[in-house]
PDB file of C-alpha atoms and ligand atoms in Angstrom:
ATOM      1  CA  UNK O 633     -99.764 -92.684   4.848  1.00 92.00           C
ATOM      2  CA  UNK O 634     -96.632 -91.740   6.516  1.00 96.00           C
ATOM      3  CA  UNK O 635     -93.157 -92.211   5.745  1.00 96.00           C
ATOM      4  CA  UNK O 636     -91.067 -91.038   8.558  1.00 96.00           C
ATOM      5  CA  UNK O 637     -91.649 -87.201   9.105  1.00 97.00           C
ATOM      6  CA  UNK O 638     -93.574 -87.240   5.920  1.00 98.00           C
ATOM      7  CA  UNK O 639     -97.459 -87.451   4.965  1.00 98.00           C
ATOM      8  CA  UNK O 640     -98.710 -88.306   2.107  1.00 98.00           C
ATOM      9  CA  UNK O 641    -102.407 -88.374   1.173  1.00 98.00           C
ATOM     10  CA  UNK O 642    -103.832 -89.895  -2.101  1.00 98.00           C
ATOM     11  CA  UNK O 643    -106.410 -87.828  -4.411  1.00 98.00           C
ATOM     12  CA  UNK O 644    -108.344 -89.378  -7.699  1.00 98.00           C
ATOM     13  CA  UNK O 645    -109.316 -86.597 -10.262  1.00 98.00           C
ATOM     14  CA  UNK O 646    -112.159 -89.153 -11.681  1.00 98.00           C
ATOM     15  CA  UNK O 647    -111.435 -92.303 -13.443  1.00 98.00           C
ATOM     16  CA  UNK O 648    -110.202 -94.009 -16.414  1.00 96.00           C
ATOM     17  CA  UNK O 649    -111.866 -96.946 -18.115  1.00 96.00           C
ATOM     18  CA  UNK O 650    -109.161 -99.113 -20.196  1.00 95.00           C
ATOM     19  CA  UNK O 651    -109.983-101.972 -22.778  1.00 93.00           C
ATOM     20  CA  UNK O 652    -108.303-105.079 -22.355  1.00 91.00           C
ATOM     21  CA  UNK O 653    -105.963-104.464 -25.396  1.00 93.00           C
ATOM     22  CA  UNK O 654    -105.125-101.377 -23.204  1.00 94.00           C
ATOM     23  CA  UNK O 655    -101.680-103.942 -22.623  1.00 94.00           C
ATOM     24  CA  UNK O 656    -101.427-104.704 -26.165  1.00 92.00           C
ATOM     25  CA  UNK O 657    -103.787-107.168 -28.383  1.00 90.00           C
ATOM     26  CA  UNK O 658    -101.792-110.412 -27.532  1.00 90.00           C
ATOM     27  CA  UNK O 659    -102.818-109.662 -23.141  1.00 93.00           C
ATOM     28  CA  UNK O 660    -104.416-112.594 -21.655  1.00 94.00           C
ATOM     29  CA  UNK O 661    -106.520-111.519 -19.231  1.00 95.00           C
ATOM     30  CA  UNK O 662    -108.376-115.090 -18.555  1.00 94.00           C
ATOM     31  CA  UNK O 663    -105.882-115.325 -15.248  1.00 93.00           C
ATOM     32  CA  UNK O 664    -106.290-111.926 -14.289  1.00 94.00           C
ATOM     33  CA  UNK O 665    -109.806-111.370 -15.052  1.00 92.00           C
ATOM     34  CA  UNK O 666    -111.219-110.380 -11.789  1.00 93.00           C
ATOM     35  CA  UNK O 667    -109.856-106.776 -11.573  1.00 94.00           C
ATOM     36  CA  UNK O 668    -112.095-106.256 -15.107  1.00 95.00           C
ATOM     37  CA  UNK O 669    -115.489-104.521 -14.964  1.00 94.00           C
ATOM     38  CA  UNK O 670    -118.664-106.606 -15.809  1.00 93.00           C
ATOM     39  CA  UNK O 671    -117.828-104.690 -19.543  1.00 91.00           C
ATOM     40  CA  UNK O 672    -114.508-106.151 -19.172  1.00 93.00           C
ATOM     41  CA  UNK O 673    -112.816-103.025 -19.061  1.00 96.00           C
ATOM     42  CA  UNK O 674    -110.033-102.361 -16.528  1.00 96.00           C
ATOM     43  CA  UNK O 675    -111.310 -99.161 -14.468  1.00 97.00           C
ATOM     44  CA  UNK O 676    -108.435 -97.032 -12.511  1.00 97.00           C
ATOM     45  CA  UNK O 677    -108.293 -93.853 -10.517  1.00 98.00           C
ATOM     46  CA  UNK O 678    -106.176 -90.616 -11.888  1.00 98.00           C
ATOM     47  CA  UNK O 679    -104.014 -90.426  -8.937  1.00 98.00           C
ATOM     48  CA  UNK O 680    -102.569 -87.368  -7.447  1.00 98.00           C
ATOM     49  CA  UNK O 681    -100.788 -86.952  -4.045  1.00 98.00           C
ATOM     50  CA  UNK O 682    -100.418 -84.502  -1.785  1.00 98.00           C
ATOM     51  CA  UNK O 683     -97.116 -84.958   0.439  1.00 98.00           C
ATOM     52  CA  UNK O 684     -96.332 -82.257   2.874  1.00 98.00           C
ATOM     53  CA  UNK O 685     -92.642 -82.291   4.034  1.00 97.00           C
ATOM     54  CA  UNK O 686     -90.386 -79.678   5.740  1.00 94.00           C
ATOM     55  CA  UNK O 687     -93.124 -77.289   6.086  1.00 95.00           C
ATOM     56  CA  UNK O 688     -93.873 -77.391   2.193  1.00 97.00           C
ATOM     57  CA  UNK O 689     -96.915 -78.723   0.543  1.00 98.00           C
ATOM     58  CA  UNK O 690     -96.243 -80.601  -2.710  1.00 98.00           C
ATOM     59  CA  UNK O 691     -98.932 -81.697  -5.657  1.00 98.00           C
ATOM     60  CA  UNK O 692     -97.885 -84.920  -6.914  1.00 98.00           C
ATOM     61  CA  UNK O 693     -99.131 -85.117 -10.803  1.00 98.00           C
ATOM     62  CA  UNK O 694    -102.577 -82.630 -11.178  1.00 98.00           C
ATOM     63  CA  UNK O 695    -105.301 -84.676 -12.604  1.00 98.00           C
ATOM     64  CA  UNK O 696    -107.042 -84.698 -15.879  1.00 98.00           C
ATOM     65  CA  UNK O 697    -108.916 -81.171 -15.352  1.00 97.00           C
ATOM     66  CA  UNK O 698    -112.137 -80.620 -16.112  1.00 95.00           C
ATOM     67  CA  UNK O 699    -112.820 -83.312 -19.113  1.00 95.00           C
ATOM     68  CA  UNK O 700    -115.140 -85.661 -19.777  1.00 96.00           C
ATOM     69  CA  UNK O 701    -114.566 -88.662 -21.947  1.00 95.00           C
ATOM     70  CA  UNK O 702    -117.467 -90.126 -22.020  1.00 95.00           C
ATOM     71  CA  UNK O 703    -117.099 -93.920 -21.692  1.00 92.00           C
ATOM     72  CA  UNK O 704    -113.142 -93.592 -21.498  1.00 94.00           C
ATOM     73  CA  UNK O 705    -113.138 -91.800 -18.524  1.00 96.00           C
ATOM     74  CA  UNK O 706    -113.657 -88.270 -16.847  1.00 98.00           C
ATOM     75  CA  UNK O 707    -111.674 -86.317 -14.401  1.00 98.00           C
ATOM     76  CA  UNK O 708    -112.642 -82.842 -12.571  1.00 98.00           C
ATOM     77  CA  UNK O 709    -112.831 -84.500  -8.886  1.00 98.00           C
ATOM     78  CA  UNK O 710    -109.629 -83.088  -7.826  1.00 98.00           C
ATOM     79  CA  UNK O 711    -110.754 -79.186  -6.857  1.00 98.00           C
ATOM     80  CA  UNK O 712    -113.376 -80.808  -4.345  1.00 98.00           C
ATOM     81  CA  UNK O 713    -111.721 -83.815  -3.255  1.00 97.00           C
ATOM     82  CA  UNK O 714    -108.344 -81.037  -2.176  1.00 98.00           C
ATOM     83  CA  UNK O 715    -111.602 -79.022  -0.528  1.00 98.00           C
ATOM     84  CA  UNK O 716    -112.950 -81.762   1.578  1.00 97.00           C
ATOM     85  CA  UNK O 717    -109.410 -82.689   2.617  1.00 96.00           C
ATOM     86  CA  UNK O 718    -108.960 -78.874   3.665  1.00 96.00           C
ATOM     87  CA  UNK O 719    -106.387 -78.224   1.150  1.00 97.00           C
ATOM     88  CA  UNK O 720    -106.541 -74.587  -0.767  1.00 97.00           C
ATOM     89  CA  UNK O 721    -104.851 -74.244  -4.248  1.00 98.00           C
ATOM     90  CA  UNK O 722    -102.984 -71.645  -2.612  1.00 98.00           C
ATOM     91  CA  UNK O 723    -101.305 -73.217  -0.420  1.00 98.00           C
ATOM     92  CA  UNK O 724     -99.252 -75.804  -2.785  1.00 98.00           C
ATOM     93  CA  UNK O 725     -95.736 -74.783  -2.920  1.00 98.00           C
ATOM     94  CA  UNK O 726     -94.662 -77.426  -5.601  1.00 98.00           C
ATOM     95  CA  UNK O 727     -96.795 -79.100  -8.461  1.00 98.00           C
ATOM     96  CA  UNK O 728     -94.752 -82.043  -9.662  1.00 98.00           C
ATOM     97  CA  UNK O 729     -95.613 -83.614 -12.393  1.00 98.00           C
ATOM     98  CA  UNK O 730     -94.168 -87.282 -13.205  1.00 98.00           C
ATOM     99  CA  UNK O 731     -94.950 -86.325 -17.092  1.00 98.00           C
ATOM    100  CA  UNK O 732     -96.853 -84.229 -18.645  1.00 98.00           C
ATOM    101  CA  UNK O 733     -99.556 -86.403 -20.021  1.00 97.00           C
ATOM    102  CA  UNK O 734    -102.953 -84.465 -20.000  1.00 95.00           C
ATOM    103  CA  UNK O 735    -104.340 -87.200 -16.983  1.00 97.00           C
ATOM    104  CA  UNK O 736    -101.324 -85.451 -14.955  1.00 98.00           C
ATOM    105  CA  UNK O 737    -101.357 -81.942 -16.085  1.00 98.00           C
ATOM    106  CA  UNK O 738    -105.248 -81.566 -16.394  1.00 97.00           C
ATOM    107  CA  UNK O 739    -105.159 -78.663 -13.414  1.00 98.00           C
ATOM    108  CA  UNK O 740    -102.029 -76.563 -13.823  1.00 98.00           C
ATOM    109  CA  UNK O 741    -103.860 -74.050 -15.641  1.00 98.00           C
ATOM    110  CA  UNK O 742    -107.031 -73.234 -15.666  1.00 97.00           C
ATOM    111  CA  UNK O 743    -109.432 -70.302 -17.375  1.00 95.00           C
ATOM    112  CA  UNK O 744    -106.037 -69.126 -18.538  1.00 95.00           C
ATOM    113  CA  UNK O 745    -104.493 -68.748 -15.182  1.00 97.00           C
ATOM    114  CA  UNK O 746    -102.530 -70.789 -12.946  1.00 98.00           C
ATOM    115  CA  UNK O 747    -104.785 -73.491 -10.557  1.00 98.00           C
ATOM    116  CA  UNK O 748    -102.188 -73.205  -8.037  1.00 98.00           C
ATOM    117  CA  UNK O 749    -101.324 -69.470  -7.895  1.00 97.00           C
ATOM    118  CA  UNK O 750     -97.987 -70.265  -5.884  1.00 98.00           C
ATOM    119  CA  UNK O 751     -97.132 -73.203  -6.884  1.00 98.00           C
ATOM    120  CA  UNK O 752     -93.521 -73.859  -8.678  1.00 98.00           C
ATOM    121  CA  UNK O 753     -94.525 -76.416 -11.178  1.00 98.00           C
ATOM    122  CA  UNK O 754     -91.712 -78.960 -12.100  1.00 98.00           C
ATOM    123  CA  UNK O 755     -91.404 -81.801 -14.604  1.00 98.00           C
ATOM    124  CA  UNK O 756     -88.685 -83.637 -16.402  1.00 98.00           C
ATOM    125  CA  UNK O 757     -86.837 -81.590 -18.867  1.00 98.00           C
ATOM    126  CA  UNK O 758     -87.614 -83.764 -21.845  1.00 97.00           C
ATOM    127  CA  UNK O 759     -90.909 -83.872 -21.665  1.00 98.00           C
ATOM    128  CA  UNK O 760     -90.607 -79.707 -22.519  1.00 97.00           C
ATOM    129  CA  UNK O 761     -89.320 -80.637 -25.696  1.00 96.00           C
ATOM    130  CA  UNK O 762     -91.480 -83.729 -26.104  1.00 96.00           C
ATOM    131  CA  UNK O 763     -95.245 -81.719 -25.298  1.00 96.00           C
ATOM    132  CA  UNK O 764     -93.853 -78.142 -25.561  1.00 96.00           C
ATOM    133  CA  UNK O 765     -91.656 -77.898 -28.493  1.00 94.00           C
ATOM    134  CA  UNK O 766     -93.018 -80.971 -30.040  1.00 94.00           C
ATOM    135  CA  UNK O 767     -96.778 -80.801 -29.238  1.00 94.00           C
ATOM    136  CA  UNK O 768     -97.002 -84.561 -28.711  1.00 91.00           C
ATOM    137  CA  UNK O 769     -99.578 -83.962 -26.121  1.00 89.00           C
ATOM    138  CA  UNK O 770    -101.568 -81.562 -28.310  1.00 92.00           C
ATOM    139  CA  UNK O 771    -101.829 -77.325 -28.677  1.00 94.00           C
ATOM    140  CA  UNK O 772    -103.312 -77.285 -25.235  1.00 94.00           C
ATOM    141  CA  UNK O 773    -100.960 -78.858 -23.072  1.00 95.00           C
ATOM    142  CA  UNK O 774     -98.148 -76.400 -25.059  1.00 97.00           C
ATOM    143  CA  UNK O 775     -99.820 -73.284 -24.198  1.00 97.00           C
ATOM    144  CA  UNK O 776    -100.572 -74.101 -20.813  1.00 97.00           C
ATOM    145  CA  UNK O 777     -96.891 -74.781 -19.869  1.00 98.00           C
ATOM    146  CA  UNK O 778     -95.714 -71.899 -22.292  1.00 98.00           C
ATOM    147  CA  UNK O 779     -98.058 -69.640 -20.113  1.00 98.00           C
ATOM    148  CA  UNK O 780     -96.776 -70.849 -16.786  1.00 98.00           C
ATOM    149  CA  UNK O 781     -93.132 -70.342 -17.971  1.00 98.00           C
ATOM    150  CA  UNK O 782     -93.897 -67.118 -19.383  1.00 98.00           C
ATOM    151  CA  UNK O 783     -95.307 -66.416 -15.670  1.00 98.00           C
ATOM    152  CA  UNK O 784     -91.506 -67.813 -14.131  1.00 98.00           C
ATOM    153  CA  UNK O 785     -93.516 -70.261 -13.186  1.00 98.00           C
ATOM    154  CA  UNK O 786     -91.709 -73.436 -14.530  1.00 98.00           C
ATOM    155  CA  UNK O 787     -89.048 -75.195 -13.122  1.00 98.00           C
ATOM    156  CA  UNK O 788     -87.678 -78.187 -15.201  1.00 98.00           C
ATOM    157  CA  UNK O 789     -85.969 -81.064 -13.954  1.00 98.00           C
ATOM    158  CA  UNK O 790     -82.685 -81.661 -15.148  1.00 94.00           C
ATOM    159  CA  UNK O 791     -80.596 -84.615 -14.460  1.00 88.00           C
ATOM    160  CA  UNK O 792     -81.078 -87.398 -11.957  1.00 90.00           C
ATOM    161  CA  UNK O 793     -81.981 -87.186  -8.409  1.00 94.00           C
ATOM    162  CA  UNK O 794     -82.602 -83.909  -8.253  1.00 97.00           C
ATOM    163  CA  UNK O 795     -83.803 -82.628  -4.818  1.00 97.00           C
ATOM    164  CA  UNK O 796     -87.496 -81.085  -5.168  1.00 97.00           C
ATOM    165  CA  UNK O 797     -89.028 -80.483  -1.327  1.00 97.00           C
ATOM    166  CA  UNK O 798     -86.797 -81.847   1.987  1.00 97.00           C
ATOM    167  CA  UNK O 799     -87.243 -86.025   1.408  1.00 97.00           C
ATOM    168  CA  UNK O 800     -88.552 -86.075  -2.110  1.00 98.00           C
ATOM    169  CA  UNK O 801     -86.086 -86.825  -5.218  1.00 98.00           C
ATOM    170  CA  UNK O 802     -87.313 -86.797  -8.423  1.00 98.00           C
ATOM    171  CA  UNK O 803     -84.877 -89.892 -10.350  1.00 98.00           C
ATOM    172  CA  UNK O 804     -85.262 -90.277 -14.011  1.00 97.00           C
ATOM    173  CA  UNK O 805     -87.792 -93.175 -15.318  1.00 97.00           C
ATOM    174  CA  UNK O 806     -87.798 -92.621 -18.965  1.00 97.00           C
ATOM    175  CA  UNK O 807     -90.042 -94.311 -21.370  1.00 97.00           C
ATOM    176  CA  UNK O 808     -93.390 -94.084 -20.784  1.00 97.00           C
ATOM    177  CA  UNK O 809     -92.203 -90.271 -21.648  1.00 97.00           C
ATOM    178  CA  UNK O 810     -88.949 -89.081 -22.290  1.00 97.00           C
ATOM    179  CA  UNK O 811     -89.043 -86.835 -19.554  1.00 97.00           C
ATOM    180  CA  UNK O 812     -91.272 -88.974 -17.159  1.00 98.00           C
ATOM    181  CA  UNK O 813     -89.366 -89.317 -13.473  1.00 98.00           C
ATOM    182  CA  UNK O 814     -90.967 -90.997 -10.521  1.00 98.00           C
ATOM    183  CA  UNK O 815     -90.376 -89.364  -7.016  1.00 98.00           C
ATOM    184  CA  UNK O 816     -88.715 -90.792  -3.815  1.00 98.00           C
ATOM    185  CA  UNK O 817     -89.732 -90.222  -0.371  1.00 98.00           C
ATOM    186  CA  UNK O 818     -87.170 -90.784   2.472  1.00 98.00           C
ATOM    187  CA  UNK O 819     -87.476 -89.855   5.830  1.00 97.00           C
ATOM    188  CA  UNK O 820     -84.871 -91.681   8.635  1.00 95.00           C
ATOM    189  CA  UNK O 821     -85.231 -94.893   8.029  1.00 95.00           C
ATOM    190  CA  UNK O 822     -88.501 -95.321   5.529  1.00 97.00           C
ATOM    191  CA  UNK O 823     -88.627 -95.057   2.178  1.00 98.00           C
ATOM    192  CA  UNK O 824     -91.451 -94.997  -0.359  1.00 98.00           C
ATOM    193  CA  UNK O 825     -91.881 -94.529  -4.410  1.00 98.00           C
ATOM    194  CA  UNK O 826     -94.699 -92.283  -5.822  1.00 98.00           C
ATOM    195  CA  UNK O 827     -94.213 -94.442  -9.856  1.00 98.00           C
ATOM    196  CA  UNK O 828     -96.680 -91.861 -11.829  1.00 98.00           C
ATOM    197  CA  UNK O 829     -96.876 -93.979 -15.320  1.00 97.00           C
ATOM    198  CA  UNK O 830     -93.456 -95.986 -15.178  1.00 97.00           C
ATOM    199  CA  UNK O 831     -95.801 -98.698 -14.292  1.00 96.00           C
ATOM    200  CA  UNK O 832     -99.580 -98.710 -15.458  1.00 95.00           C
ATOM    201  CA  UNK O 833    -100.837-101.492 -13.289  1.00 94.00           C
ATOM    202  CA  UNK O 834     -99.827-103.958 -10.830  1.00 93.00           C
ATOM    203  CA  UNK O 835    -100.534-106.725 -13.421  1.00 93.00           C
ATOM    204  CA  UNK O 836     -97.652-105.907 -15.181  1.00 93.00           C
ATOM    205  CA  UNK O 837     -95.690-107.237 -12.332  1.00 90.00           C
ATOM    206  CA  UNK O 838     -96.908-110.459 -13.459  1.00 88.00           C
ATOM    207  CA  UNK O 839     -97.048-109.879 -16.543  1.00 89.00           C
ATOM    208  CA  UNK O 840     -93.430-108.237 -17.435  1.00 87.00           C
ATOM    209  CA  UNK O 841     -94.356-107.956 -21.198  1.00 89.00           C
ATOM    210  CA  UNK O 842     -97.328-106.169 -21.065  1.00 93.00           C
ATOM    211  CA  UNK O 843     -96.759-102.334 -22.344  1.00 93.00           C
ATOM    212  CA  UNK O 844     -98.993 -99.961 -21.811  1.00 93.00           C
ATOM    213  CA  UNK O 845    -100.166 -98.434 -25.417  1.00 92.00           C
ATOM    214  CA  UNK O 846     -99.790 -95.061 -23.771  1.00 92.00           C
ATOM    215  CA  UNK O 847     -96.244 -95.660 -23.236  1.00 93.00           C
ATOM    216  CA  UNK O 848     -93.969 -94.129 -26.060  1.00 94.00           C
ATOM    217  CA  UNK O 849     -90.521 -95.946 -25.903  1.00 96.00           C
ATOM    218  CA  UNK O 850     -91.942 -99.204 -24.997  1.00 95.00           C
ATOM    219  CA  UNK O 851     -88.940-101.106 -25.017  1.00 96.00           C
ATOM    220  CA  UNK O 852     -87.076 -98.368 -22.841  1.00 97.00           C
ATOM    221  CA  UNK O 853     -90.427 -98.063 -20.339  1.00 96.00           C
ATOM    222  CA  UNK O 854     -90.191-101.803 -19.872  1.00 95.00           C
ATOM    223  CA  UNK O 855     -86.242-101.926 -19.005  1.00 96.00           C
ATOM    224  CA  UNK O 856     -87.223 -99.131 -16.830  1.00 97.00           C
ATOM    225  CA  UNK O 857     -90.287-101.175 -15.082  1.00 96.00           C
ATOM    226  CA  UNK O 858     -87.486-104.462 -14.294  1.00 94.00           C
ATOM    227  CA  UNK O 859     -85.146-101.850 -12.987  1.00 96.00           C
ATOM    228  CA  UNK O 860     -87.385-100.412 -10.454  1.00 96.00           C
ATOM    229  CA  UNK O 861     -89.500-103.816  -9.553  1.00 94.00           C
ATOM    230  CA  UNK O 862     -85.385-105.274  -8.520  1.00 94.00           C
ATOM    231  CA  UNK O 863     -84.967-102.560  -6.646  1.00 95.00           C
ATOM    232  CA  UNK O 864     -88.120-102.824  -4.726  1.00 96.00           C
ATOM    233  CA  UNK O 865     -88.505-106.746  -4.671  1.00 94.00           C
ATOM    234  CA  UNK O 866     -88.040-107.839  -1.058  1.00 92.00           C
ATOM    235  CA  UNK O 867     -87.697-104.486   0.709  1.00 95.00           C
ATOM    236  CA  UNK O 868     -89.391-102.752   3.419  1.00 96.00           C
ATOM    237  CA  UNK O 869     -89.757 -99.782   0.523  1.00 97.00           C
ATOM    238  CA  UNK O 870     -93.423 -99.342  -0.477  1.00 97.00           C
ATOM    239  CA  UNK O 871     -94.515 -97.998  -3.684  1.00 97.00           C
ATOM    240  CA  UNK O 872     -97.685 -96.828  -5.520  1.00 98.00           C
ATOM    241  CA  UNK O 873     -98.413 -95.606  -9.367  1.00 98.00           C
ATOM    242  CA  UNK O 874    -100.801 -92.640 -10.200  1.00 98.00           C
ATOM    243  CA  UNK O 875    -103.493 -95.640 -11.778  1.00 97.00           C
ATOM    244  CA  UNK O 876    -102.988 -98.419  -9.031  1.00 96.00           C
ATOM    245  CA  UNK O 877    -106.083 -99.555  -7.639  1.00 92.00           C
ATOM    246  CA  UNK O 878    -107.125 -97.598  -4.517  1.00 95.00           C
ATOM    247  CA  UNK O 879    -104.146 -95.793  -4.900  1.00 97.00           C
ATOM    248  CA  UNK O 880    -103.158 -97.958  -2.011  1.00 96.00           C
ATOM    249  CA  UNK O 881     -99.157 -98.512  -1.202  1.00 97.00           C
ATOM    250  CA  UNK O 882     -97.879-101.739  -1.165  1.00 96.00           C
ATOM    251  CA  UNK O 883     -94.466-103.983  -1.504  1.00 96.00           C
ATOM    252  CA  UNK O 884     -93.013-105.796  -4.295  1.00 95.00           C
ATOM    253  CA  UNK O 885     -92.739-109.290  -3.081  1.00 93.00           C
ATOM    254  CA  UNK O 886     -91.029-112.511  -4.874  1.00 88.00           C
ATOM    255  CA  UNK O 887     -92.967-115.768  -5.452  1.00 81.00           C
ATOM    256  CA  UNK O 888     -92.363-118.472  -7.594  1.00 77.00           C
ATOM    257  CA  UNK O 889     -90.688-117.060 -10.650  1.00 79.00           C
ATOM    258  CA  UNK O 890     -93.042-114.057 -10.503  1.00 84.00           C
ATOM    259  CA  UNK O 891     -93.208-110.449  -8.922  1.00 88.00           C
ATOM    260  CA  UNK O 892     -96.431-109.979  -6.528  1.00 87.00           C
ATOM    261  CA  UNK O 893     -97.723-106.697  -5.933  1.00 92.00           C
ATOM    262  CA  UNK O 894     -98.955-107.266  -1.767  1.00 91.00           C
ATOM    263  CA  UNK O 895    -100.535-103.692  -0.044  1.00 90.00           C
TER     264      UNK O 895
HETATM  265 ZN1   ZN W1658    -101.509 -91.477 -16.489  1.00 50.77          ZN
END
């Protein structure tokens, strides 16, 4: 994918199997019951991006690591998929991570050392307090980023549109986190959204109410979701979240009294 002078190439770290009630117990899936599994479960990639801009390579979100869940999912793809596509941990220059959830911070560190030995890693401010100071992603997540800051190795975003590589801006997004920002891409005339978690799945386009449990300030995440699909609706700006199917971009398009979702 290319937006102007920028590439961007799309990476799954495994997958993720959802239940239905994923989008609350009160979903109806009967109308939208053809992206389920024969189980009836809602399968998705964990999406990570590689964009390479200005002469800088950039890790959007890093994956689940090395984790299996069993029937709820399993990452630990990323390392060979990055491999295949000729891409060396070494050479990322920026790991930024749209929140620090464990399916988008699963690589930063591993065996007690950084993944990506030269990699700045960056993520919004208030998810430090949120997963750092406040654990709310578990002990493991904590000491990973403590260990990375300890190594001057952390970066957090502060603020709104803050600059992080030539044609990426990370803008705020909160409520799926706190701290959770979703990334722009410009480049002349084209534009493009990298949405991390702000929006789960491209049902939700349809289907405004549905929050994702994983969300933590539903009611914010949701005001958040209408803010960015207005934005989007009708415009040559395409867009993609970390669990979309296929990790494919696509536009927002308008259609009686709903939102479409059209790669
Ligand atoms: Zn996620």
């Amino acid at each position: 994918m290319r937006i102007g002078e920028i590439d961007v190439t799309p990476f799954s770290d495994g997958f993720f199997s959802m239940p239905p009630a994923y989008f609350g117990e009160s979903a109806d899936w009967e109308p939208h019951k053809a992206l389920l599994n024969d189980s009836g479960n809602l399968i998705v990639p964990i999406g990570c991006f590689i964009v390479r801009t200005g002469g800088q390579t950039v890790l959007v979100d890093a994956g689940l690591g090395d984790l299996d869940l069993g029937e709820m999912g399993k990452g630990g793809a990323l390392p060979a998929e990055l491999a295949a596509a000729g891409v060396t941990p070494d050479e990322i220059d920026v790991v930024v991570c749209t929140h620090l959830h464990l399916d988008h911070s699963g690589w930063l560190v591993k065996d007690g050392a950084p993944f990506f030995p030269n990699a700045t890693v960056r993520f919004g401010a208030a998810d430090w307090d949120q997963f750092v100071v406040d654990q709310h992603g578990g002990p493991q997540t904590a000491v990973d980023i403590k260990l990375l800051a300890d190594l001057g190795r952390v970066e957090t975003i502060d603020g709104d549109d803050v600059s992080i590589a030539p044609g990426i801006t990370a803008r705020a997004a909160p409520g799926h986190t706190h701290g959770h920002n979703v990334l722009v891409l410009s480049s002349g005339e084209e534009r493009a959204m990298l949405l991390g978690d702000a929006v789960t799945c491209p049902v939700q386009l349809e289907e405004p109410d549905w929050s994702a449990m994983s969300d933590i300030d539903a009611a914010l995440a949701r005001r958040t979701r209408e803010a960015l699909w207005r934005e989007l609706e009708g415009t040559d700006t395409t867009a993609v979240a970390a669990h979309f199917p296929g990790l494919e971009f696509g536009r927002v398009l308008p259609g009686k009294g709903k939102r479409y979702f059209s790669v």
